[in-house]
């Protein structure tokens, strides 16, 4: 079991989530954050911290969110650990709640 960062994080990346994780499993990309499923201990502390409501248990993912389970697993092996809150992206508030943001994902490649 793991928690998963979904669509709502893209282009917002508020980073409030990273400071509460007791096992440092958040990994940072250019405009998205992911959780390493091999590190997550399923504590649920991060879920209420996200202002964009982007974090969910894998058991609670909608059909639209399910691809993010594999995406978190894949990108968490490529991106570096982040443990300090650095604030959201400059236009995070404008992108908060905008649907279908997967098309804007920057994999940093
Ligand atoms: Fe970290 Fe707990 Fe969130 Fe998993 S559920 S990412 S262990 S804070
Ligand atoms: Fe993303 Fe929410 Fe964390 S927007 S960076 S999952 S606080």
XYZ file of N, CA and C and ligand atoms in Angstrom:
342
model
N 0.836 -1.213 0.000
C 0.000 0.000 0.000
C 0.864 1.254 0.000
N 0.369 2.220 -0.744
C 1.094 3.496 -0.794
C 0.107 4.641 -0.993
N 0.555 5.826 -0.701
C -0.184 7.018 -1.094
C 0.393 7.488 -2.427
N -0.432 8.237 -3.170
C -0.106 8.568 -4.553
C -0.380 10.058 -4.786
N 0.541 10.739 -5.464
C 0.296 12.127 -5.866
C -0.355 12.099 -7.257
N -1.437 12.854 -7.392
C -2.214 12.797 -8.632
C -2.213 14.159 -9.349
N -2.935 14.151 -10.460
C -3.148 15.296 -11.353
C -3.104 16.691 -10.715
N -3.793 16.870 -9.611
C -3.944 18.213 -9.031
C -2.622 18.853 -8.629
N -1.587 18.076 -8.470
C -0.266 18.630 -8.085
C 0.426 19.329 -9.254
N 0.157 18.868 -10.481
C 0.902 19.364 -11.646
C 0.697 20.874 -11.813
N 1.807 21.576 -12.006
C 1.865 23.045 -12.166
C 1.514 23.814 -10.878
N 1.300 23.104 -9.764
C 1.090 23.758 -8.463
C 2.299 23.473 -7.573
N 2.533 22.204 -7.278
C 3.676 21.748 -6.472
C 3.877 22.626 -5.242
N 2.858 22.648 -4.399
C 2.911 23.504 -3.212
C 4.012 23.092 -2.235
N 4.346 21.824 -2.169
C 5.417 21.227 -1.335
C 5.132 21.198 0.178
N 3.922 21.542 0.594
C 3.567 21.403 2.022
C 3.696 19.943 2.474
N 3.446 19.033 1.554
C 3.401 17.599 1.859
C 4.727 17.042 2.375
N 5.843 17.552 1.862
C 7.116 16.872 2.087
C 7.579 16.915 3.550
N 7.201 17.983 4.257
C 7.735 18.152 5.615
C 7.122 17.210 6.639
N 5.933 16.685 6.352
C 5.294 15.820 7.351
C 5.638 14.344 7.169
N 6.262 14.002 6.067
C 6.527 12.576 5.809
C 7.638 12.057 6.719
N 7.345 11.067 7.550
C 8.355 10.589 8.504
C 9.463 9.771 7.860
N 9.262 9.355 6.621
C 10.283 8.512 5.979
C 10.822 9.123 4.675
N 10.599 10.412 4.486
C 11.186 11.161 3.362
C 10.943 10.488 2.007
N 9.698 10.209 1.698
C 9.485 9.506 0.420
C 9.024 10.377 -0.726
N 9.032 11.694 -0.547
C 8.652 12.565 -1.672
C 9.856 12.824 -2.579
N 9.578 12.796 -3.898
C 10.609 13.031 -4.911
C 10.133 14.165 -5.800
N 11.026 15.102 -6.086
C 10.627 16.329 -6.761
C 11.033 16.378 -8.224
N 10.033 16.659 -9.082
C 10.295 16.941 -10.493
C 10.084 18.433 -10.754
N 10.226 18.867 -12.017
C 10.117 20.294 -12.338
C 8.767 20.901 -11.969
N 7.671 20.201 -12.236
C 6.361 20.783 -11.911
C 5.387 19.781 -11.286
N 5.947 18.748 -10.652
C 5.129 17.684 -10.056
C 5.950 17.007 -8.971
N 5.249 16.464 -7.984
C 5.902 15.718 -6.900
C 5.378 14.293 -6.951
N 6.183 13.318 -6.594
C 5.699 11.936 -6.513
C 6.134 11.313 -5.191
N 5.498 10.204 -4.867
C 5.812 9.428 -3.667
C 6.460 8.119 -4.104
N 7.564 7.767 -3.444
C 8.194 6.474 -3.724
C 7.386 5.373 -3.019
N 6.733 4.513 -3.788
C 5.862 3.501 -3.169
C 6.629 2.461 -2.355
N 7.929 2.339 -2.601
C 8.732 1.376 -1.834
C 9.122 1.920 -0.459
N 8.982 3.244 -0.294
C 9.331 3.868 0.982
C 8.104 4.211 1.825
N 6.984 4.482 1.180
C 5.774 4.948 1.879
C 5.293 3.902 2.885
N 5.042 4.382 4.109
C 4.570 3.469 5.169
C 3.074 3.640 5.430
N 2.412 4.381 4.515
C 0.944 4.412 4.552
C 0.405 5.103 5.808
N 1.118 6.113 6.277
C 0.720 6.747 7.536
C -0.405 7.761 7.367
N -0.609 8.255 6.138
C -1.690 9.193 5.786
C -1.460 10.619 6.281
N -0.306 10.912 6.855
C -0.050 12.261 7.360
C -0.031 13.312 6.247
N 0.419 12.939 5.071
C 0.570 13.910 3.986
C -0.757 14.311 3.352
N -1.710 13.439 3.356
C -2.946 13.662 2.579
C -3.633 14.992 2.916
N -3.850 15.313 4.191
C -4.542 16.575 4.487
C -3.671 17.812 4.331
N -2.364 17.650 4.153
C -1.461 18.805 4.054
C -1.508 19.471 2.683
N -1.970 18.776 1.666
C -1.909 19.304 0.300
C -3.044 20.292 0.031
N -2.714 21.576 -0.270
C -3.757 22.572 -0.540
C -4.534 22.272 -1.815
N -3.978 21.438 -2.684
C -4.628 21.117 -3.955
C -5.367 19.777 -3.905
N -5.379 19.138 -2.748
C -6.052 17.837 -2.602
C -5.555 16.834 -3.651
N -4.242 16.768 -3.794
C -3.655 15.923 -4.828
C -3.247 14.539 -4.336
N -3.220 14.333 -3.013
C -2.669 13.085 -2.477
C -3.787 12.165 -1.999
N -3.719 10.913 -2.442
C -4.746 9.935 -2.068
C -4.115 8.568 -1.849
N -4.789 7.773 -1.022
C -4.386 6.380 -0.879
C -4.619 5.648 -2.189
N -3.784 4.693 -2.499
C -3.985 3.966 -3.764
C -5.356 3.293 -3.816
N -5.911 2.974 -2.659
C -7.239 2.349 -2.613
C -8.364 3.305 -2.984
N -8.104 4.598 -2.910
C -9.156 5.595 -3.142
C -9.068 6.250 -4.514
N -8.178 5.787 -5.374
C -7.992 6.448 -6.673
C -9.203 6.229 -7.577
N -9.598 7.297 -8.270
C -10.652 7.175 -9.276
C -10.051 6.536 -10.537
N -10.889 6.186 -11.473
C -10.395 5.620 -12.740
C -9.421 6.597 -13.406
N -9.756 7.879 -13.345
C -8.920 8.901 -13.982
C -7.570 9.017 -13.265
N -7.560 8.717 -11.946
C -6.323 8.861 -11.162
C -5.457 7.601 -11.173
N -6.008 6.476 -11.543
C -5.260 5.207 -11.431
C -3.920 5.186 -12.174
N -3.803 5.825 -13.354
C -2.483 5.827 -14.007
C -1.384 6.483 -13.175
N -1.765 7.302 -12.203
C -0.762 7.985 -11.383
C -0.040 7.035 -10.422
N -0.607 5.889 -10.164
C 0.077 4.897 -9.330
C 1.388 4.459 -9.998
N 1.309 4.086 -11.265
C 2.515 3.680 -12.010
C 3.437 4.867 -12.261
N 2.846 6.022 -12.477
C 3.656 7.214 -12.748
C 4.494 7.605 -11.520
N 3.905 7.540 -10.323
C 4.657 7.801 -9.088
C 5.791 6.793 -8.941
N 5.496 5.525 -9.196
C 6.516 4.479 -9.061
C 7.674 4.730 -10.027
N 7.333 5.083 -11.259
C 8.372 5.299 -12.275
C 9.226 6.537 -11.974
N 8.565 7.667 -11.760
C 9.302 8.920 -11.610
C 10.047 9.004 -10.279
N 9.580 8.298 -9.258
C 10.264 8.331 -7.959
C 11.652 7.709 -8.035
N 11.891 6.901 -9.051
C 13.220 6.291 -9.216
C 14.170 7.231 -9.953
N 13.628 8.323 -10.534
C 14.443 9.237 -11.333
C 14.689 10.577 -10.657
N 13.772 10.989 -9.807
C 13.816 12.342 -9.251
C 14.425 12.346 -7.846
N 15.007 13.485 -7.429
C 15.655 13.589 -6.107
C 14.662 13.783 -4.956
N 15.119 13.451 -3.769
C 14.338 13.627 -2.542
C 14.174 15.116 -2.244
N 12.964 15.490 -1.785
C 12.755 16.841 -1.240
C 12.148 16.691 0.146
N 12.716 17.388 1.144
C 12.203 17.274 2.517
C 11.833 18.621 3.118
N 12.109 19.730 2.409
C 11.760 21.044 2.965
C 10.760 21.755 2.067
N 9.840 22.448 2.705
C 8.812 23.198 1.990
C 9.451 24.402 1.308
N 9.375 24.461 -0.016
C 9.956 25.590 -0.737
C 8.895 26.488 -1.349
N 7.622 26.296 -0.952
C 6.543 27.109 -1.503
C 6.116 26.578 -2.852
N 4.940 26.969 -3.285
C 4.426 26.487 -4.565
C 5.101 27.153 -5.749
N 4.815 26.661 -6.945
C 5.300 27.298 -8.165
C 4.657 28.694 -8.268
N 5.281 29.620 -9.019
C 4.818 31.022 -9.017
C 3.331 31.171 -9.366
N 2.818 30.363 -10.293
C 1.402 30.487 -10.674
C 0.565 29.323 -10.142
N 0.977 28.789 -8.995
C 0.283 27.629 -8.404
C -1.206 27.901 -8.171
N -1.525 29.096 -7.695
C -2.933 29.383 -7.368
C -3.802 29.372 -8.623
N -3.262 29.839 -9.747
C -4.033 29.838 -11.002
C -4.305 28.427 -11.505
N -3.391 27.500 -11.228
C -3.531 26.136 -11.741
C -4.242 25.205 -10.762
N -4.510 25.694 -9.575
C -5.154 24.870 -8.546
C -6.563 24.480 -9.004
N -6.842 23.205 -9.051
C -8.179 22.727 -9.400
C -8.469 22.648 -10.882
N -7.516 23.064 -11.730
C -7.718 22.943 -13.181
C -7.683 21.452 -13.540
N -8.651 20.949 -14.295
C -8.675 19.513 -14.618
C -7.699 19.137 -15.732
N -7.433 17.848 -15.823
C -6.668 17.264 -16.937
C -5.292 17.910 -17.143
N -4.490 17.934 -16.104
C -3.171 18.575 -16.212
C -2.043 17.623 -16.579
N -2.373 16.349 -16.782
C -1.310 15.390 -17.117
C -0.551 15.830 -18.372
N -1.259 16.479 -19.294
C -0.634 16.948 -20.534
C 0.494 17.956 -20.267
N 0.503 18.566 -19.103
C 1.534 19.565 -18.784
C 2.688 18.992 -17.975
N 2.649 17.710 -17.680
C 3.702 17.111 -16.863
C 5.072 17.278 -17.515
N 6.018 17.819 -16.746
C 7.404 17.938 -17.179
C 8.203 16.858 -16.471
N 8.660 15.889 -17.247
C 9.405 14.774 -16.653
C 10.857 15.141 -16.365
N 11.275 16.300 -16.830
C 12.637 16.752 -16.573
C 13.662 15.991 -17.391
N 13.236 15.480 -18.532
C 14.157 14.689 -19.368
C 14.638 15.494 -20.568
Fe 5.010 9.757 3.643
Fe 3.043 8.821 5.169
Fe 2.467 10.238 2.990
Fe 3.465 7.792 2.739
S 1.467 8.329 3.611
S 4.106 9.617 1.581
S 4.846 7.700 4.502
S 3.537 10.987 4.830
Fe 1.952 18.601 -4.839
Fe 0.239 19.011 -2.930
Fe 2.639 18.253 -2.326
S 0.429 20.239 -4.769
S 3.879 19.130 -3.926
S 1.180 17.069 -3.487
S 1.439 19.722 -1.215
